[in-house]
């Protein structure tokens, strides 16, 4: 029998933590509970799946994923909340959550979700690590260098970029060379790949 994934529940409510752990144990998973990210950071998990309460007042799932990345934790995350609003679900998924479930957890749906995510966990970790690394590199770009990258990702030539940004083609070449150097990209395709891996919203309106 395949070993079940460890589950790591983050919720400030002791009552909700107990209920979440009960569901996890009932499905045969080892379950750990944490009141907040500070508790989890004392003994950072290196395997398993994180199930975190999406609390808007505390920065929500985006803040949790950011803090996890700072700790070097690339585990898949499921967001949960009582009666989640559509906007919160969209925001959490965009931030990197693999699913969003309503509380109280429906054991059958939770089990299906875990089965799917367990198969994707290793791939997810590698993808998220590349995304964070790509975002860190792109954050080093100036505003103009970022604009050149965005237009390059649209397949635009230096002449088209120059026209769109109202600068000379020679100036575009300079910004492009600086951008490539900062990203550590040997050619345009590598720069565009980093942009795609970062999964950033474009700053241009093509």
Coordinates of N, CA, C and O in Angstrom, one line a residue, residues 14-96:
X14 N -8.7 26.9 17.0 CA -8.4 25.6 17.5 C -9.5 24.6 17.2 O -9.2 23.4 16.9
X15 N -10.7 25.0 17.1 CA -11.8 24.1 16.8 C -11.7 23.7 15.4 O -11.9 22.5 15.1
X16 N -11.4 24.6 14.4 CA -11.3 24.2 13.0 C -10.1 23.3 12.8 O -10.1 22.3 12.0
X17 N -9.0 23.6 13.6 CA -7.8 22.7 13.4 C -8.1 21.3 13.8 O -7.7 20.3 13.2
X18 N -8.8 21.1 14.9 CA -9.2 19.8 15.4 C -10.1 19.1 14.4 O -9.9 17.9 14.1
X19 N -11.0 19.8 13.8 CA -11.9 19.2 12.8 C -11.1 18.8 11.6 O -11.3 17.7 11.0
X20 N -10.2 19.7 11.1 CA -9.4 19.4 9.9 C -8.6 18.2 10.1 O -8.5 17.3 9.3
X21 N -7.9 18.1 11.3 CA -7.1 17.0 11.6 C -7.9 15.7 11.7 O -7.4 14.6 11.2
X22 N -9.1 15.8 12.2 CA -9.9 14.6 12.3 C -10.2 14.0 10.9 O -10.2 12.8 10.7
X23 N -10.6 14.9 10.0 CA -10.9 14.5 8.6 C -9.6 13.9 8.0 O -9.7 12.8 7.4
X24 N -8.5 14.5 8.2 CA -7.2 14.0 7.7 C -6.9 12.6 8.2 O -6.6 11.7 7.4
X25 N -7.0 12.4 9.5 CA -6.7 11.1 10.1 C -7.7 10.1 9.6 O -7.4 8.9 9.4
X26 N -9.0 10.5 9.4 CA -10.0 9.5 9.0 C -9.7 9.0 7.6 O -10.2 7.9 7.2
X27 N -9.0 9.8 6.8 CA -8.6 9.3 5.4 C -7.3 8.6 5.4 O -6.8 8.2 4.3
X28 N -6.7 8.4 6.6 CA -5.5 7.6 6.7 C -4.2 8.4 6.5 O -3.1 7.9 6.3
X29 N -4.3 9.8 6.6 CA -3.1 10.6 6.5 C -2.6 11.0 7.9 O -3.4 11.3 8.8
X30 N -1.3 11.2 8.0 CA -0.7 11.8 9.2 C -1.0 13.3 9.1 O -0.8 13.9 8.0
X31 N -1.5 13.8 10.2 CA -1.9 15.2 10.1 C -1.2 16.1 11.2 O -1.1 15.6 12.4
X32 N -0.6 17.2 10.8 CA 0.0 18.2 11.7 C -0.8 19.4 11.7 O -1.3 19.8 10.6
X33 N -1.0 20.1 12.8 CA -1.7 21.4 12.9 C -0.9 22.5 13.4 O 0.0 22.3 14.2
X34 N -1.1 23.7 12.8 CA -0.4 24.9 13.2 C -1.4 26.1 13.3 O -2.3 26.2 12.5
X35 N -1.2 26.9 14.3 CA -2.0 28.1 14.5 C -1.8 29.2 13.5 O -2.7 29.9 13.2
X36 N -0.5 29.3 13.1 CA -0.1 30.3 12.1 C 1.2 29.9 11.4 O 1.8 28.9 11.8
X37 N 1.7 30.8 10.6 CA 2.9 30.5 9.9 C 4.1 30.5 10.8 O 5.1 29.8 10.5
X38 N 4.1 31.3 11.9 CA 5.2 31.3 12.8 C 5.4 29.9 13.4 O 6.5 29.5 13.6
X39 N 4.3 29.3 13.8 CA 4.4 27.9 14.4 C 5.0 26.9 13.3 O 5.9 26.1 13.7
X40 N 4.5 27.0 12.1 CA 5.0 26.1 11.1 C 6.5 26.4 10.8 O 7.3 25.4 10.5
X41 N 7.0 27.6 10.9 CA 8.3 27.9 10.5 C 9.3 27.4 11.6 O 10.5 27.3 11.3
X42 N 8.9 27.0 12.8 CA 9.8 26.5 13.8 C 10.3 25.1 13.3 O 11.4 24.8 13.5
X43 N 9.4 24.3 12.8 CA 9.8 23.0 12.2 C 9.2 22.9 10.8 O 8.2 22.2 10.6
X44 N 9.8 23.5 9.8 CA 9.3 23.6 8.4 C 9.1 22.2 7.8 O 10.1 21.4 7.8
X45 N 8.0 21.9 7.3 CA 7.8 20.5 6.7 C 8.5 20.5 5.4 O 8.6 21.5 4.6
X46 N 9.0 19.3 5.0 CA 9.8 19.1 3.8 C 9.0 18.2 2.8 O 9.5 17.9 1.7
X47 N 7.9 17.7 3.3 CA 7.1 16.8 2.4 C 5.7 16.9 2.8 O 5.3 17.4 3.9
X48 N 4.8 16.5 1.9 CA 3.4 16.5 2.2 C 2.6 17.6 1.5 O 3.1 18.2 0.5
X49 N 1.5 17.9 2.0 CA 0.6 18.9 1.4 C 0.1 19.9 2.5 O -0.2 19.5 3.6
X50 N 0.1 21.2 2.2 CA -0.3 22.2 3.1 C -1.8 22.6 2.8 O -2.2 22.8 1.7
X51 N -2.6 22.6 3.9 CA -4.0 23.0 3.8 C -4.1 24.3 4.7 O -4.0 24.2 5.9
X52 N -4.3 25.4 4.1 CA -4.3 26.7 4.8 C -5.6 27.5 4.7 O -6.2 27.6 3.6
X53 N -6.0 28.0 5.9 CA -7.1 28.9 5.9 C -6.8 30.2 5.2 O -5.8 30.9 5.4
X54 N -7.7 30.6 4.3 CA -7.5 31.8 3.5 C -8.1 33.0 4.2 O -9.3 33.2 4.1
X55 N -7.3 33.7 5.0 CA -7.8 34.8 5.8 C -7.3 36.1 5.2 O -6.2 36.5 5.2
X56 N -8.3 36.8 4.6 CA -7.9 38.1 3.8 C -7.2 39.1 4.7 O -6.3 39.8 4.3
X57 N -7.7 39.2 6.0 CA -7.1 40.2 6.9 C -5.6 40.0 7.1 O -4.9 40.9 7.5
X58 N -5.2 38.7 6.9 CA -3.8 38.4 7.2 C -3.0 38.2 5.9 O -1.9 37.6 6.0
X59 N -3.5 38.7 4.8 CA -2.8 38.6 3.6 C -3.2 37.4 2.7 O -2.7 37.3 1.6
X60 N -4.0 36.5 3.3 CA -4.5 35.4 2.5 C -3.5 34.4 2.0 O -2.3 34.4 2.5
X61 N -3.8 33.6 1.1 CA -3.0 32.5 0.5 C -1.7 33.1 -0.1 O -0.6 32.5 0.0
X62 N -1.8 34.3 -0.8 CA -0.6 34.9 -1.4 C 0.5 35.1 -0.4 O 1.7 34.8 -0.6
X63 N 0.1 35.6 0.8 CA 1.1 35.9 1.9 C 1.7 34.6 2.4 O 2.9 34.5 2.6
X64 N 0.8 33.6 2.6 CA 1.3 32.3 3.0 C 2.3 31.7 2.1 O 3.4 31.2 2.5
X65 N 2.0 31.7 0.8 CA 2.9 31.1 -0.2 C 4.2 31.9 -0.3 O 5.3 31.3 -0.5
X66 N 4.1 33.2 -0.1 CA 5.4 34.0 -0.1 C 6.3 33.6 1.1 O 7.5 33.5 0.9
X67 N 5.7 33.5 2.2 CA 6.5 33.1 3.4 C 7.0 31.7 3.3 O 8.1 31.4 3.7
X68 N 6.2 30.8 2.7 CA 6.7 29.5 2.5 C 7.9 29.5 1.5 O 8.9 28.8 1.8
X69 N 7.9 30.3 0.5 CA 9.0 30.3 -0.5 C 10.2 30.9 0.2 O 11.4 30.5 -0.1
X70 N 10.1 31.8 1.2 CA 11.2 32.4 1.9 C 11.9 31.3 2.8 O 13.1 31.3 3.0
X71 N 11.1 30.4 3.2 CA 11.6 29.3 4.0 C 12.1 28.1 3.2 O 12.6 27.1 3.7
X72 N 12.0 28.3 1.8 CA 12.5 27.2 0.9 C 11.5 26.0 0.9 O 12.0 24.9 0.6
X73 N 10.2 26.3 1.2 CA 9.2 25.2 1.2 C 8.4 25.3 -0.1 O 7.8 26.3 -0.4
X74 N 8.5 24.2 -0.9 CA 7.8 24.2 -2.2 C 6.7 23.2 -2.3 O 6.5 22.6 -3.3
X75 N 6.0 23.0 -1.2 CA 4.9 22.0 -1.1 C 3.6 22.6 -1.7 O 3.4 23.8 -1.7
X76 N 2.8 21.7 -2.3 CA 1.5 22.1 -2.8 C 0.6 22.6 -1.7 O 0.7 22.1 -0.6
X77 N -0.3 23.5 -2.1 CA -1.1 24.1 -1.0 C -2.6 24.1 -1.5 O -2.9 24.4 -2.7
X78 N -3.5 23.7 -0.6 CA -4.9 23.8 -0.8 C -5.5 24.9 0.1 O -5.2 24.9 1.3
X79 N -6.2 25.8 -0.4 CA -6.8 26.9 0.4 C -8.2 26.4 0.9 O -8.9 25.7 0.2
X80 N -8.6 26.8 2.1 CA -9.9 26.5 2.6 C -10.5 27.7 3.3 O -9.8 28.6 3.8
X81 N -11.8 27.8 3.3 CA -12.5 28.8 4.1 C -14.0 28.5 4.2 O -14.5 27.7 3.4
X82 N -14.7 29.1 5.1 CA -16.1 28.9 5.2 C -16.8 29.9 4.2 O -16.5 31.1 4.2
X83 N -17.6 29.3 3.3 CA -18.3 30.1 2.3 C -17.4 31.0 1.6 O -17.6 32.2 1.6
X84 N -16.4 30.5 0.9 CA -15.5 31.4 0.1 C -16.1 32.1 -1.0 O -17.0 31.6 -1.7
X85 N -15.8 33.4 -1.1 CA -16.3 34.2 -2.2 C -15.6 33.9 -3.5 O -14.4 33.6 -3.5
X86 N -16.2 34.0 -4.7 CA -15.6 33.7 -5.9 C -14.3 34.5 -6.1 O -13.3 34.0 -6.6
X87 N -14.3 35.8 -5.7 CA -13.1 36.6 -5.9 C -11.9 36.1 -5.1 O -10.7 36.1 -5.6
X88 N -12.2 35.5 -3.9 CA -11.1 35.0 -3.1 C -10.5 33.7 -3.7 O -9.3 33.5 -3.7
X89 N -11.4 32.9 -4.3 CA -11.0 31.7 -4.9 C -10.1 32.0 -6.1 O -9.0 31.4 -6.2
X90 N -10.5 32.9 -6.9 CA -9.7 33.3 -8.1 C -8.3 33.8 -7.6 O -7.3 33.5 -8.2
X91 N -8.3 34.7 -6.6 CA -7.1 35.3 -6.1 C -6.1 34.2 -5.6 O -4.9 34.2 -5.8
X92 N -6.7 33.2 -4.9 CA -5.9 32.1 -4.3 C -5.3 31.3 -5.4 O -4.1 30.9 -5.3
X93 N -6.0 30.9 -6.4 CA -5.6 30.1 -7.5 C -4.5 30.8 -8.3 O -3.4 30.2 -8.6
X94 N -4.7 32.1 -8.5 CA -3.7 32.9 -9.2 C -2.4 33.0 -8.4 O -1.3 33.0 -9.0
X95 N -2.5 33.0 -7.1 CA -1.3 33.1 -6.2 C -0.5 31.8 -6.2 O 0.7 31.7 -5.9
X96 N -1.2 30.7 -6.5 CA -0.5 29.4 -6.6 C -1.2 28.2 -5.9 O -0.6 27.1 -5.9

